[in-house]
Coordinates of C-alpha atoms in Angstrom, one line a residue:
M26 CA 0.0 0.0 0.0
N27 CA 1.5 3.4 -0.9
D28 CA 1.5 6.4 1.4
R29 CA -1.4 8.2 -0.4
M30 CA -3.7 5.2 -0.1
A31 CA -2.7 4.6 3.5
L32 CA -3.4 8.3 4.4
S33 CA -6.8 8.2 2.6
L34 CA -7.7 5.1 4.6
L35 CA -6.6 6.7 7.8
A36 CA -8.8 9.8 7.1
E37 CA -11.7 7.5 6.5
I38 CA -11.1 5.4 9.7
I39 CA -10.6 8.4 11.9
G40 CA -13.3 10.5 10.3
W41 CA -11.5 13.6 9.2
P42 CA -14.1 15.6 7.3
E43 CA -13.8 15.6 3.6
D44 CA -14.9 19.2 3.3
D45 CA -12.1 20.4 5.6
Q46 CA -8.8 19.8 3.9
T47 CA -6.9 21.8 6.6
V48 CA -7.2 19.1 9.2
A49 CA -6.2 16.2 6.8
T50 CA -3.4 18.2 5.2
H51 CA -1.9 19.0 8.6
E52 CA -2.2 15.4 9.9
Y53 CA -0.8 14.0 6.6
A54 CA 2.3 16.2 6.9
W55 CA 2.8 15.1 10.5
L56 CA 2.3 11.4 9.7
R57 CA 4.6 11.5 6.7
M58 CA 7.4 13.2 8.7
M59 CA 7.1 10.9 11.8
S60 CA 7.0 7.8 9.6
A61 CA 10.1 8.8 7.7
V62 CA 12.1 10.0 10.7
K63 CA 11.1 7.4 13.3
Y64 CA 8.3 4.9 13.1
D65 CA 9.1 3.2 9.8
G66 CA 12.4 2.1 11.3
Y67 CA 10.7 -0.3 13.8
S68 CA 12.3 -3.7 13.4
Y69 CA 9.1 -5.7 12.9
F70 CA 7.5 -3.6 10.2
R71 CA 7.8 -5.3 6.8
A72 CA 8.2 -3.8 3.4
G73 CA 4.7 -2.7 2.2
V74 CA 3.3 -2.9 5.7
R75 CA 5.0 -0.1 7.7
F76 CA 3.7 2.5 10.1
L77 CA 0.9 4.1 8.2
E78 CA -0.7 0.8 7.2
S79 CA -0.2 -0.6 10.7
L80 CA -1.7 2.5 12.3
A81 CA -4.8 2.2 10.0
T82 CA -5.2 -1.5 11.0
W83 CA -4.6 -0.7 14.7
L84 CA -7.2 2.1 14.8
K85 CA -9.8 0.1 12.9
Q86 CA -10.1 -2.4 15.8
F87 CA -11.6 0.4 18.0
D88 CA -15.2 1.6 17.8
P89 CA -15.4 4.8 15.7
E90 CA -16.0 7.0 18.7
D91 CA -12.7 5.8 20.3
R92 CA -10.4 6.2 17.3
A93 CA -9.7 9.9 17.9
T94 CA -8.5 9.1 21.5
A95 CA -6.2 6.4 20.3
Y96 CA -4.8 8.6 17.5
D97 CA -4.3 11.5 19.9
F98 CA -2.4 9.2 22.3
I99 CA 0.0 8.2 19.4
K100 CA 0.5 11.8 18.5
R101 CA 1.0 13.3 21.9
R102 CA 2.1 10.7 24.4
L103 CA 4.0 8.0 22.5
V104 CA 7.8 8.0 23.2
Y105 CA 9.7 6.1 20.4
I106 CA 13.4 5.6 20.9
S107 CA 14.9 5.3 17.4
L108 CA 18.1 3.6 16.4
P109 CA 20.1 6.8 16.1
E110 CA 18.8 7.9 19.5
M111 CA 19.8 4.6 21.1
Q112 CA 23.2 4.9 19.4
R113 CA 23.7 8.3 21.1
L114 CA 22.9 6.8 24.5
V115 CA 25.5 4.1 23.9
E116 CA 28.1 6.6 22.8
T117 CA 27.7 8.8 25.8
F118 CA 28.1 5.9 28.3
V119 CA 31.9 5.8 28.6
P120 CA 32.6 9.5 28.4
E121 CA 29.8 10.7 30.6
V122 CA 29.4 7.8 33.1
V123 CA 32.6 5.6 33.2
T124 CA 35.2 8.4 32.8
P125 CA 34.0 10.7 35.6
H126 CA 33.9 7.7 38.0
L127 CA 37.4 6.6 37.1
R128 CA 38.7 10.1 37.2
R129 CA 37.4 10.5 40.8
T130 CA 38.9 7.1 41.7
V131 CA 42.3 8.0 40.4
A132 CA 42.2 11.5 42.0
L133 CA 41.5 9.9 45.4
K134 CA 44.4 7.5 45.0
L135 CA 46.8 10.2 44.0
G136 CA 45.5 12.8 46.5
I137 CA 44.6 15.4 43.9
K138 CA 41.5 17.0 42.5
P139 CA 39.6 15.1 39.7
Y140 CA 40.2 18.0 37.3
E141 CA 44.0 17.6 37.9
V142 CA 44.1 13.9 36.7
W143 CA 45.2 14.7 33.2
T144 CA 47.5 17.6 34.0
D145 CA 50.6 15.4 34.2
K146 CA 51.8 12.0 33.0
R147 CA 51.4 10.4 36.4
G148 CA 47.7 11.0 36.5
A149 CA 47.2 10.2 32.8
D150 CA 49.0 6.8 33.2
A151 CA 47.0 6.0 36.4
F152 CA 43.7 6.7 34.6
K153 CA 44.7 4.6 31.6
K154 CA 45.6 1.7 33.9
C155 CA 42.3 2.1 35.9
L156 CA 40.3 2.1 32.7
R157 CA 42.0 -1.1 31.5
K158 CA 41.2 -2.8 34.8
T159 CA 37.5 -2.1 34.2
L160 CA 35.4 -5.0 32.9
F161 CA 32.3 -4.5 30.8
V162 CA 29.7 -7.3 30.8
G163 CA 26.6 -7.3 28.5
M164 CA 23.4 -8.7 30.2
S165 CA 21.4 -9.3 27.0
D166 CA 21.3 -8.7 23.3
G167 CA 20.1 -5.2 24.2
S168 CA 23.4 -4.3 25.7
R169 CA 24.5 -3.2 22.2
I170 CA 28.1 -4.4 22.8
D171 CA 28.8 -4.0 19.0
M172 CA 27.9 -0.3 19.2
L173 CA 29.8 0.1 22.5
R174 CA 33.0 -1.4 21.0
R175 CA 32.8 0.8 17.8
A176 CA 32.1 4.0 19.8
N177 CA 35.1 3.3 22.1
S178 CA 37.6 1.9 19.5
G179 CA 41.1 2.8 20.8
R180 CA 39.8 3.6 24.2
I181 CA 38.7 0.2 25.6
S182 CA 40.1 -3.1 24.6
T183 CA 38.0 -6.0 23.2
E184 CA 39.8 -8.1 25.9
Q185 CA 37.9 -6.2 28.6
V186 CA 34.4 -6.7 27.1
V187 CA 32.2 -9.7 27.7
P188 CA 29.2 -9.7 25.3
M189 CA 27.0 -12.0 27.4
M190 CA 26.9 -13.2 31.0
N191 CA 27.6 -16.9 30.1
V192 CA 31.3 -16.9 31.0
D193 CA 33.1 -20.2 31.4
S194 CA 36.4 -20.9 33.2
E195 CA 38.4 -20.8 29.9
K196 CA 37.1 -17.2 29.2
W197 CA 37.9 -16.1 32.8
L198 CA 41.4 -17.4 32.4
D199 CA 41.7 -15.7 29.0
L200 CA 40.6 -12.3 30.5
S201 CA 43.1 -12.7 33.3
K202 CA 46.0 -13.6 31.0
N203 CA 45.3 -10.7 28.6
L204 CA 45.0 -8.2 31.5
R205 CA 48.3 -9.2 33.1
E206 CA 50.1 -9.1 29.7
V207 CA 49.3 -5.4 29.2
Q208 CA 52.4 -3.2 29.5
G209 CA 52.8 -1.8 33.0
M210 CA 50.5 -4.4 34.7
A211 CA 51.8 -6.6 37.5
P212 CA 51.4 -10.4 37.4
S213 CA 48.8 -10.2 40.1
E214 CA 46.7 -7.5 38.5
R215 CA 42.9 -8.0 38.5
F216 CA 39.8 -6.1 37.4
D217 CA 38.8 -3.6 40.1
C218 CA 35.6 -2.4 38.5
V219 CA 32.8 -4.2 36.7
Y220 CA 30.0 -2.6 34.7
L221 CA 26.9 -4.7 34.0
I222 CA 25.2 -3.2 31.0
D223 CA 21.6 -3.5 29.7
D224 CA 19.4 -1.4 27.4
F225 CA 16.2 -0.8 29.3
T226 CA 14.5 -1.3 32.6
A227 CA 11.1 -0.2 33.6
S228 CA 10.4 -2.0 36.8
G229 CA 13.8 -3.4 37.8
T230 CA 12.2 -6.8 38.3
T231 CA 14.1 -8.7 35.6
F232 CA 17.4 -7.5 37.1
I233 CA 16.6 -8.4 40.8
R234 CA 13.5 -9.6 42.6
N235 CA 12.5 -11.5 45.7
V236 CA 9.8 -14.1 45.1
N237 CA 8.4 -15.8 48.3
G238 CA 11.8 -15.4 50.0
A239 CA 13.9 -16.6 47.0
W240 CA 16.1 -14.2 45.1
K241 CA 15.9 -14.2 41.3
G242 CA 17.0 -12.1 38.4
K243 CA 20.1 -11.3 36.4
L244 CA 22.1 -9.9 39.3
K245 CA 21.6 -13.1 41.3
K246 CA 22.9 -15.1 38.4
F247 CA 25.9 -12.8 38.0
N248 CA 26.7 -12.9 41.8
D249 CA 26.5 -16.8 41.7
L250 CA 28.7 -16.8 38.6
I251 CA 31.4 -14.8 40.3
R252 CA 31.2 -16.8 43.5
N253 CA 31.5 -20.1 41.8
A254 CA 34.3 -19.1 39.4
R255 CA 36.2 -17.5 42.3
N256 CA 36.0 -20.7 44.3
E257 CA 37.1 -22.8 41.3
L258 CA 39.9 -20.6 40.0
K259 CA 41.2 -19.1 43.2
D260 CA 44.2 -16.8 42.5
R261 CA 43.7 -17.2 38.7
F262 CA 40.2 -15.5 38.9
P263 CA 40.6 -12.1 37.2
I264 CA 38.2 -10.0 39.4
A265 CA 39.5 -8.5 42.6
E266 CA 37.9 -9.5 46.0
D267 CA 36.9 -5.8 46.7
Y268 CA 35.7 -4.9 43.2
T269 CA 33.1 -2.2 42.7
L270 CA 30.0 -3.1 40.8
H271 CA 28.2 -0.7 38.5
I272 CA 24.8 -1.4 37.1
H273 CA 24.1 0.7 34.0
H274 CA 21.0 0.8 31.8
Y275 CA 21.0 3.0 28.7
I276 CA 17.3 3.8 29.5
S277 CA 15.7 3.5 32.9
S278 CA 12.4 4.6 34.4
T279 CA 12.4 6.4 37.7
Q280 CA 10.3 3.6 39.1
A281 CA 12.9 1.0 38.2
R282 CA 15.8 3.0 39.6
G283 CA 14.1 3.3 42.9
A284 CA 13.2 -0.4 43.0
L285 CA 16.8 -1.4 42.1
V286 CA 18.4 0.7 44.8
E287 CA 15.9 -0.6 47.4
R288 CA 16.3 -4.3 46.4
L289 CA 20.1 -4.0 46.3
E290 CA 20.2 -2.7 49.8
Y291 CA 18.0 -5.5 50.9
A292 CA 20.0 -8.2 49.0
K293 CA 23.3 -6.9 50.3
V294 CA 22.2 -7.7 53.8
E295 CA 20.5 -11.0 52.9
W296 CA 23.0 -12.6 50.5
S297 CA 25.6 -14.6 52.5
E298 CA 28.1 -14.3 49.6
W299 CA 27.7 -10.8 48.3
T300 CA 30.7 -10.6 45.9
C301 CA 31.4 -6.9 45.5
S302 CA 32.5 -4.2 48.0
E303 CA 30.2 -1.4 46.8
Y304 CA 27.8 -0.7 43.9
T305 CA 26.3 2.1 41.9
V306 CA 23.2 2.4 39.7
T307 CA 23.4 4.6 36.7
E308 CA 21.6 5.3 33.4
S309 CA 22.2 7.3 30.2
L310 CA 18.5 8.4 30.1
L311 CA 16.3 8.5 33.2
L312 CA 12.6 8.6 32.3
P313 CA 10.5 10.8 34.6
M314 CA 7.6 9.5 36.7
S315 CA 5.3 11.8 34.7
L316 CA 5.9 9.5 31.7
R317 CA 3.5 6.8 32.9
L318 CA -0.1 7.1 32.1
L319 CA -2.1 8.5 35.0
R320 CA -5.6 9.7 35.6
P321 CA -7.1 12.2 35.1
G322 CA -4.9 13.4 32.3
D323 CA -4.7 10.0 30.5
G324 CA -8.1 8.8 31.7
R325 CA -9.6 8.3 28.3
M326 CA -6.7 6.2 27.0
L327 CA -6.7 4.2 30.2
D328 CA -10.4 3.5 29.7
L329 CA -9.6 2.3 26.2
G330 CA -7.0 -0.1 27.7
A331 CA -9.7 -1.6 29.9
K332 CA -12.4 -1.7 27.3
Y333 CA -10.3 -3.5 24.6
Y334 CA -8.4 -5.7 27.1
D335 CA -8.2 -9.5 26.5
H336 CA -7.2 -11.4 29.7
E337 CA -5.4 -13.9 27.5
I338 CA -2.2 -11.8 27.7
F339 CA -2.2 -12.3 31.4
T340 CA -2.8 -16.1 31.4
R341 CA 0.1 -16.5 28.9
A342 CA 2.5 -15.0 31.4
E343 CA 0.6 -15.7 34.7
K344 CA 3.6 -17.0 36.6
H345 CA 5.7 -13.9 35.9
C346 CA 2.8 -11.5 36.4
R347 CA 1.9 -13.0 39.8
E348 CA 5.5 -12.7 40.9
A349 CA 5.1 -9.0 40.2
G350 CA 1.9 -8.9 42.3
Q351 CA -0.5 -8.6 39.4
T352 CA -3.9 -10.0 38.7
D353 CA -4.3 -8.5 35.2
M354 CA -2.2 -6.9 32.5
K355 CA -4.3 -3.8 31.7
L356 CA -1.3 -1.5 32.5
G357 CA 1.5 -3.8 31.2
Y358 CA 4.0 -5.8 33.2
A359 CA 4.5 -4.5 36.8
D360 CA 1.6 -2.0 36.2
C361 CA 4.2 0.4 34.7
A362 CA 1.6 1.9 32.2
L363 CA 4.4 3.3 30.0
P364 CA 3.8 4.7 26.5
I365 CA 7.3 3.7 25.2
V366 CA 8.5 1.8 22.2
L367 CA 12.2 0.9 21.4
E368 CA 13.1 0.6 17.8
H369 CA 14.1 -3.1 18.2
N370 CA 11.1 -4.2 20.3
T371 CA 8.3 -2.9 22.5
P372 CA 8.7 -3.5 26.3
N373 CA 5.9 -5.5 28.0
N374 CA 5.9 -2.7 30.6
S375 CA 4.2 -0.5 28.0
I376 CA 0.4 -0.4 27.8
P377 CA -0.7 -3.6 26.1
L378 CA -2.8 -1.7 23.5
L379 CA 0.5 -0.9 21.8
W380 CA 1.9 -4.5 21.5
A381 CA -0.7 -7.2 22.4
E382 CA -1.9 -9.7 19.9
T383 CA -4.6 -12.1 20.9
E384 CA -7.1 -14.5 19.2
G385 CA -10.1 -13.1 20.9
K386 CA -11.3 -16.5 22.3
G387 CA -14.7 -16.7 23.9
G388 CA -16.0 -13.6 22.1
V389 CA -13.7 -11.1 23.9
H390 CA -12.0 -8.4 21.9
K391 CA -9.3 -9.6 19.6
M392 CA -6.3 -7.3 20.4
R393 CA -4.2 -6.0 17.5
S394 CA -0.8 -4.5 18.0
L395 CA 0.6 -1.3 16.5
F396 CA 4.2 -2.3 17.3
Y397 CA 4.4 -6.1 17.3
R398 CA 6.4 -7.4 20.3
R399 CA 8.8 -10.3 20.2
D400 CA 9.0 -12.2 23.4
R401 CA 12.2 -13.7 24.7
H402 CA 11.2 -17.3 24.6
G403 CA 8.1 -17.2 22.4
S404 CA 5.9 -16.2 25.4
L405 CA 5.5 -13.0 27.5
Q406 CA 8.3 -12.3 29.9

């Protein structure tokens, strides 16, 4: 379907008056621009079925009197993170997050001010050594390790980057060997600093959670990984006993940040073999609390979410939803109610009207997505 046909179809579906070309012309211009600049780049749009066609199909599932509300939500509340925008967030990670931390660390060791670190060779060499003793670990495909490497070519070594958390003994020994062979490093050198990197968190639940007294999540897995490898490799393990742990997301909601900090404090007390000395939580982009849909301002869209909700999306992921304390998914996972879409996928923390696909069994509404969501294991996470 070409753009002209798709726009005409949209005008018919939404009900833009035929005798008032001003409205349609204005909306056509906005839709064309946003499609070209952002939305057509969504990973799951196919050639011939991109944003305009998908928007028409999506709006058509609503009753005519509800379509203007849904369109207004897309125009005024949707936050779409495009590939170039994500790339900028990856590029700023080392210069704006890692570098200031290491500069403060070096300054403390040398007894100087942070801004004095690069004023002489002693400070510059200490910073370079401190950076090389920092390990970067990707927590998922969303860590964008390929972008991170390209953005920091000549600054960080490929031998201090681990793309995924599945690290075996051979890889640990390889990391240790490569670190100790760097010019100026002692035979006993280890990584002092570890950054765990992921693309997005909305609730913090995937990273760390407590379910009926049992700790789960990526951080628990990483802590166990470190503990087991340290016990097995002893002095050959490449990470220092008192290493500092840094948890970095390229994008984080304020809700997730608060939950992470609270759960980390709790876990630090509860875990018998907490492997790091201290930790920080950082992000490249912190989404404000005001981003989530709330009444009364977003009342009409929240009503649509309830009206066109199919409980099938809850039953598919009931185990995970109940762990988050939910009895339905009207507001998305962990009741985050976010209006956000990432160019490579739509988070299940966003409102389901954006991403849910159901068969409409038993005569309930058959939900149709605007931005199709890929689940990690073929089911909702």
